[in-house]
């Protein structure tokens, strides 16, 4: 079983739509959580950290459920520029290295 | 800040040849990570260093792979001999400890390796 599991998609949505991605992780010792974004043939870049109380950054909302070991990302009012692969990422603080899910591909269509 | 710098950006080599990938982390970052990305396996951690010392190399696939960090501003990942299944994008990333838990790390642009 993979440490971090995501639906690979692709999610094809029209501009303006709301889309949600989910992710589960297997290591209950995971302490830090992130969503990274990766554009085609580019490096991953931090989109947002995920905090226990949930957090929002503009059109993006991240939620964490430690009991269920579940992380989500909600994108409201999708833009064409949101088209990318979204990577769910966890870190076991003791190990200090990030474990990446295989990513969920989003395609926003005009 | 120039960010994490990797070279070369692209490398095409023949099976059996030695390949050396290079990374310059962001100044002041005491953690350096090497990852490999393929379609089949996604992003996999190969090895990471703290203050130039290798901490965890459990992800290094086999003895053909080796990594060094002779000083705080330079690291290499070497494959000898290379094989076609080593074809992938290799990313280097760095972070200061103080930011790691809340901000993850910064990646370089990667080296796209093709072994023919």
mmCIF file of C-alpha atoms in Angstrom:
data_model
loop_
_atom_site.group_PDB
_atom_site.id
_atom_site.type_symbol
_atom_site.label_atom_id
_atom_site.label_comp_id
_atom_site.label_asym_id
_atom_site.label_seq_id
_atom_site.Cartn_x
_atom_site.Cartn_y
_atom_site.Cartn_z
ATOM 1 C CA UNK A 1 0.000 0.000 0.000
ATOM 2 C CA UNK A 2 1.326 3.423 -0.932
ATOM 3 C CA UNK A 3 2.021 5.859 1.902
ATOM 4 C CA UNK A 4 0.045 8.619 0.197
ATOM 5 C CA UNK A 5 -2.818 7.765 -2.132
ATOM 6 C CA UNK A 6 -4.587 10.057 -4.568
ATOM 7 C CA UNK A 7 -7.052 9.629 -7.384
ATOM 8 C CA UNK A 8 -4.923 10.259 -10.515
ATOM 9 C CA UNK A 9 -7.811 11.807 -12.443
ATOM 10 C CA UNK A 10 -7.860 13.564 -14.799
ATOM 11 C CA UNK A 11 -10.521 15.903 -13.526
ATOM 12 C CA UNK A 12 -11.914 17.855 -16.480
ATOM 13 C CA UNK A 13 -13.945 20.842 -15.285
ATOM 14 C CA UNK A 14 -15.278 24.025 -16.915
ATOM 15 C CA UNK A 15 -13.990 27.436 -15.925
ATOM 16 C CA UNK A 16 -15.734 28.700 -12.823
ATOM 17 C CA UNK A 17 -16.422 25.244 -11.423
ATOM 18 C CA UNK A 18 -15.595 24.083 -7.925
ATOM 19 C CA UNK A 19 -13.452 20.975 -7.722
ATOM 20 C CA UNK A 20 -12.268 18.904 -4.773
ATOM 21 C CA UNK A 21 -9.331 16.531 -4.457
ATOM 22 C CA UNK A 22 -8.870 13.983 -1.726
ATOM 23 C CA UNK A 23 -5.890 12.147 -0.390
ATOM 24 C CA UNK A 24 -5.278 9.521 2.276
ATOM 25 C CA UNK A 25 -2.043 8.760 4.094
ATOM 26 C CA UNK A 26 -1.033 5.638 5.929
ATOM 27 C CA UNK A 27 1.572 6.823 8.432
ATOM 28 C CA UNK A 28 -0.166 8.020 11.591
ATOM 29 C CA UNK A 29 3.142 9.621 12.667
ATOM 30 C CA UNK A 30 2.880 12.136 9.838
ATOM 31 C CA UNK A 31 3.029 15.624 11.296
ATOM 32 C CA UNK A 32 3.150 18.061 8.415
ATOM 33 C CA UNK A 33 0.945 18.188 5.373
ATOM 34 C CA UNK A 34 1.088 20.092 2.117
ATOM 35 C CA UNK A 35 -0.374 20.487 -1.313
ATOM 36 C CA UNK A 36 2.136 21.040 -4.081
ATOM 37 C CA UNK A 37 1.358 21.983 -7.646
ATOM 38 C CA UNK A 38 3.321 20.690 -10.622
ATOM 39 C CA UNK A 39 2.952 22.071 -14.124
ATOM 40 C CA UNK A 40 3.853 19.936 -17.114
ATOM 41 C CA UNK A 41 7.623 19.421 -17.351
ATOM 42 C CA UNK A 42 8.273 21.702 -14.385
ATOM 43 C CA UNK A 43 9.327 21.212 -10.783
ATOM 44 C CA UNK A 44 6.784 20.837 -7.943
ATOM 45 C CA UNK A 45 6.005 24.072 -6.129
ATOM 46 C CA UNK A 46 4.351 24.579 -2.770
ATOM 47 C CA UNK A 47 0.695 25.552 -3.131
ATOM 48 C CA UNK A 48 -0.189 25.590 0.548
ATOM 49 C CA UNK A 49 0.498 23.963 3.870
ATOM 50 C CA UNK A 50 -2.403 22.165 5.531
ATOM 51 C CA UNK A 51 -3.171 22.868 9.171
ATOM 52 C CA UNK A 52 -5.300 20.872 11.588
ATOM 53 C CA UNK A 53 -7.955 23.575 11.805
ATOM 54 C CA UNK A 54 -8.183 23.854 8.042
ATOM 55 C CA UNK A 55 -6.957 26.855 6.119
ATOM 56 C CA UNK A 56 -7.809 28.986 3.160
ATOM 57 C CA UNK A 57 -5.738 30.908 0.650
ATOM 58 C CA UNK A 58 -7.892 32.842 -1.778
ATOM 59 C CA UNK A 59 -9.811 30.338 -3.888
ATOM 60 C CA UNK A 60 -8.065 27.370 -2.270
ATOM 61 C CA UNK A 61 -9.185 25.627 0.910
ATOM 62 C CA UNK A 62 -7.342 22.740 2.554
ATOM 63 C CA UNK A 63 -8.690 20.439 5.240
ATOM 64 C CA UNK A 64 -7.042 17.794 7.397
ATOM 65 C CA UNK A 65 -8.761 14.970 9.246
ATOM 66 C CA UNK A 66 -6.160 13.257 11.427
ATOM 67 C CA UNK A 67 -8.562 10.630 12.743
ATOM 68 C CA UNK A 68 -9.327 9.425 9.230
ATOM 69 C CA UNK A 69 -5.841 10.264 7.892
ATOM 70 C CA UNK A 70 -7.434 12.241 5.117
ATOM 71 C CA UNK A 71 -6.493 15.522 3.425
ATOM 72 C CA UNK A 72 -8.549 17.531 0.959
ATOM 73 C CA UNK A 73 -8.112 20.488 -1.356
ATOM 74 C CA UNK A 74 -11.016 22.551 -2.645
ATOM 75 C CA UNK A 75 -10.599 24.947 -5.561
ATOM 76 C CA UNK A 76 -13.392 27.429 -6.129
ATOM 77 C CA UNK A 77 -14.044 29.414 -9.314
ATOM 78 C CA UNK A 78 -11.534 27.390 -11.349
ATOM 79 C CA UNK A 79 -9.325 29.273 -13.786
ATOM 80 C CA UNK A 80 -7.631 27.974 -16.915
ATOM 81 C CA UNK A 81 -4.338 28.642 -15.127
ATOM 82 C CA UNK A 82 -5.272 26.133 -12.405
ATOM 83 C CA UNK A 83 -4.682 23.299 -14.906
ATOM 84 C CA UNK A 84 -1.841 21.279 -13.398
ATOM 85 C CA UNK A 85 -1.115 18.189 -11.321
ATOM 86 C CA UNK A 86 -1.802 18.562 -7.605
ATOM 87 C CA UNK A 87 0.421 16.537 -5.294
ATOM 88 C CA UNK A 88 -0.611 15.577 -1.779
ATOM 89 C CA UNK A 89 2.437 15.553 0.492
ATOM 90 C CA UNK A 90 3.099 14.425 4.052
ATOM 91 C CA UNK A 91 6.102 14.557 6.329
ATOM 92 C CA UNK A 92 7.008 12.441 9.286
ATOM 93 C CA UNK A 93 8.793 15.042 11.382
ATOM 94 C CA UNK A 94 11.225 12.488 12.735
ATOM 95 C CA UNK A 95 12.373 11.685 9.236
ATOM 96 C CA UNK A 96 12.357 15.257 7.873
ATOM 97 C CA UNK A 97 11.633 14.159 4.316
ATOM 98 C CA UNK A 98 8.499 14.647 2.244
ATOM 99 C CA UNK A 99 6.505 11.727 0.866
ATOM 100 C CA UNK A 100 4.554 12.579 -2.256
ATOM 101 C CA UNK A 101 1.371 11.125 -3.636
ATOM 102 C CA UNK A 102 1.361 10.363 -7.326
ATOM 103 C CA UNK A 103 -0.758 13.426 -8.044
ATOM 104 C CA UNK A 104 -4.196 14.331 -9.350
ATOM 105 C CA UNK A 105 -4.350 15.946 -12.749
ATOM 106 C CA UNK A 106 -6.732 18.863 -13.235
ATOM 107 C CA UNK A 107 -7.711 20.233 -16.631
ATOM 108 C CA UNK A 108 -9.843 23.375 -16.598
ATOM 109 C CA UNK A 109 -11.615 23.929 -19.880
ATOM 110 C CA UNK A 110 -12.941 27.160 -21.396
ATOM 111 C CA UNK B 1 18.161 34.447 -4.620
ATOM 112 C CA UNK B 2 18.820 32.196 -7.623
ATOM 113 C CA UNK B 3 16.968 29.258 -6.133
ATOM 114 C CA UNK B 4 18.139 25.647 -6.286
ATOM 115 C CA UNK B 5 20.307 25.224 -9.365
ATOM 116 C CA UNK B 6 20.655 21.898 -11.140
ATOM 117 C CA UNK B 7 22.809 20.953 -14.078
ATOM 118 C CA UNK B 8 22.598 19.756 -16.709
ATOM 119 C CA UNK B 9 18.944 20.379 -17.597
ATOM 120 C CA UNK B 10 18.959 17.497 -20.046
ATOM 121 C CA UNK B 11 21.295 14.541 -20.394
ATOM 122 C CA UNK B 12 21.225 11.817 -22.994
ATOM 123 C CA UNK B 13 23.721 9.040 -22.522
ATOM 124 C CA UNK B 14 24.371 5.525 -23.673
ATOM 125 C CA UNK B 15 23.806 2.526 -21.468
ATOM 126 C CA UNK B 16 26.890 1.715 -19.450
ATOM 127 C CA UNK B 17 28.180 5.273 -19.275
ATOM 128 C CA UNK B 18 28.717 7.212 -16.068
ATOM 129 C CA UNK B 19 26.325 10.076 -15.420
ATOM 130 C CA UNK B 20 26.852 12.872 -12.899
ATOM 131 C CA UNK B 21 24.066 15.214 -11.901
ATOM 132 C CA UNK B 22 24.831 18.407 -9.991
ATOM 133 C CA UNK B 23 22.972 20.562 -7.515
ATOM 134 C CA UNK B 24 23.619 23.873 -5.804
ATOM 135 C CA UNK B 25 21.189 24.418 -2.911
ATOM 136 C CA UNK B 26 19.934 27.776 -1.727
ATOM 137 C CA UNK B 27 22.512 29.447 0.486
ATOM 138 C CA UNK B 28 21.821 28.825 4.161
ATOM 139 C CA UNK B 29 19.674 25.753 3.583
ATOM 140 C CA UNK B 30 21.037 22.916 5.699
ATOM 141 C CA UNK B 31 18.876 20.135 4.229
ATOM 142 C CA UNK B 32 19.340 18.821 0.690
ATOM 143 C CA UNK B 33 17.211 16.148 -0.965
ATOM 144 C CA UNK B 34 17.497 14.141 -4.168
ATOM 145 C CA UNK B 35 14.289 12.800 -5.769
ATOM 146 C CA UNK B 36 13.559 10.845 -8.922
ATOM 147 C CA UNK B 37 10.284 11.183 -10.842
ATOM 148 C CA UNK B 38 8.870 8.720 -13.343
ATOM 149 C CA UNK B 39 5.379 8.235 -14.718
ATOM 150 C CA UNK B 40 5.141 4.789 -13.162
ATOM 151 C CA UNK B 41 6.457 5.535 -9.683
ATOM 152 C CA UNK B 42 5.928 9.254 -9.191
ATOM 153 C CA UNK B 43 8.334 11.217 -6.990
ATOM 154 C CA UNK B 44 10.632 8.992 -4.964
ATOM 155 C CA UNK B 45 13.112 10.144 -2.350
ATOM 156 C CA UNK B 46 16.586 8.823 -3.105
ATOM 157 C CA UNK B 47 18.714 10.362 -0.358
ATOM 158 C CA UNK B 48 18.910 13.400 1.862
ATOM 159 C CA UNK B 49 21.660 15.304 3.634
ATOM 160 C CA UNK B 50 21.752 17.474 6.718
ATOM 161 C CA UNK B 51 24.760 19.769 7.073
ATOM 162 C CA UNK B 52 26.489 17.837 4.267
ATOM 163 C CA UNK B 53 26.071 14.481 6.045
ATOM 164 C CA UNK B 54 23.921 11.760 4.411
ATOM 165 C CA UNK B 55 21.041 10.996 6.769
ATOM 166 C CA UNK B 56 18.869 8.536 4.861
ATOM 167 C CA UNK B 57 19.932 6.767 1.686
ATOM 168 C CA UNK B 58 17.378 3.975 1.893
ATOM 169 C CA UNK B 59 15.791 5.158 -1.340
ATOM 170 C CA UNK B 60 18.928 4.755 -3.420
ATOM 171 C CA UNK B 61 17.944 1.946 -5.785
ATOM 172 C CA UNK B 62 21.217 0.057 -5.897
ATOM 173 C CA UNK B 63 24.971 0.297 -5.710
ATOM 174 C CA UNK B 64 25.135 1.912 -9.116
ATOM 175 C CA UNK B 65 23.838 5.093 -7.476
ATOM 176 C CA UNK B 66 25.960 7.266 -5.207
ATOM 177 C CA UNK B 67 25.577 10.784 -3.848
ATOM 178 C CA UNK B 68 27.989 13.176 -2.211
ATOM 179 C CA UNK B 69 27.879 16.585 -0.644
ATOM 180 C CA UNK B 70 31.469 17.799 -0.257
ATOM 181 C CA UNK B 71 30.387 21.226 1.006
ATOM 182 C CA UNK B 72 27.299 23.243 1.844
ATOM 183 C CA UNK B 73 26.924 24.638 -1.668
ATOM 184 C CA UNK B 74 27.302 21.568 -3.852
ATOM 185 C CA UNK B 75 26.013 18.013 -4.212
ATOM 186 C CA UNK B 76 26.327 15.341 -6.881
ATOM 187 C CA UNK B 77 24.325 12.258 -7.782
ATOM 188 C CA UNK B 78 26.258 9.740 -9.810
ATOM 189 C CA UNK B 79 25.031 6.703 -11.719
ATOM 190 C CA UNK B 80 27.654 4.221 -12.854
ATOM 191 C CA UNK B 81 26.977 2.301 -15.016
ATOM 192 C CA UNK B 82 23.748 3.817 -16.278
ATOM 193 C CA UNK B 83 20.863 1.671 -17.554
ATOM 194 C CA UNK B 84 17.764 2.533 -19.628
ATOM 195 C CA UNK B 85 15.532 2.061 -16.538
ATOM 196 C CA UNK B 86 17.353 4.977 -14.910
ATOM 197 C CA UNK B 87 15.678 7.322 -17.380
ATOM 198 C CA UNK B 88 13.695 9.814 -15.299
ATOM 199 C CA UNK B 89 13.643 13.395 -14.090
ATOM 200 C CA UNK B 90 15.958 13.886 -11.129
ATOM 201 C CA UNK B 91 15.120 16.729 -8.780
ATOM 202 C CA UNK B 92 17.216 18.318 -6.097
ATOM 203 C CA UNK B 93 15.536 20.291 -3.298
ATOM 204 C CA UNK B 94 16.702 22.209 -0.247
ATOM 205 C CA UNK B 95 15.292 23.706 2.925
ATOM 206 C CA UNK B 96 16.386 25.267 6.186
ATOM 207 C CA UNK B 97 15.300 23.271 9.219
ATOM 208 C CA UNK B 98 13.326 26.206 10.632
ATOM 209 C CA UNK B 99 10.993 26.251 7.629
ATOM 210 C CA UNK B 100 10.805 22.573 6.822
ATOM 211 C CA UNK B 101 7.773 21.594 8.899
ATOM 212 C CA UNK B 102 5.643 24.515 7.735
ATOM 213 C CA UNK B 103 6.819 25.194 4.202
ATOM 214 C CA UNK B 104 8.331 21.992 2.868
ATOM 215 C CA UNK B 105 11.166 22.671 0.498
ATOM 216 C CA UNK B 106 12.183 24.358 -2.747
ATOM 217 C CA UNK B 107 12.915 22.258 -5.783
ATOM 218 C CA UNK B 108 15.357 22.855 -8.583
ATOM 219 C CA UNK B 109 14.221 22.668 -12.203
ATOM 220 C CA UNK B 110 15.360 19.073 -12.488
ATOM 221 C CA UNK B 111 17.611 17.088 -14.805
ATOM 222 C CA UNK B 112 15.851 15.044 -17.453
ATOM 223 C CA UNK B 113 17.974 11.931 -17.966
ATOM 224 C CA UNK B 114 17.562 9.622 -20.928
ATOM 225 C CA UNK B 115 19.655 6.476 -21.119
ATOM 226 C CA UNK B 116 19.582 4.795 -24.525
#
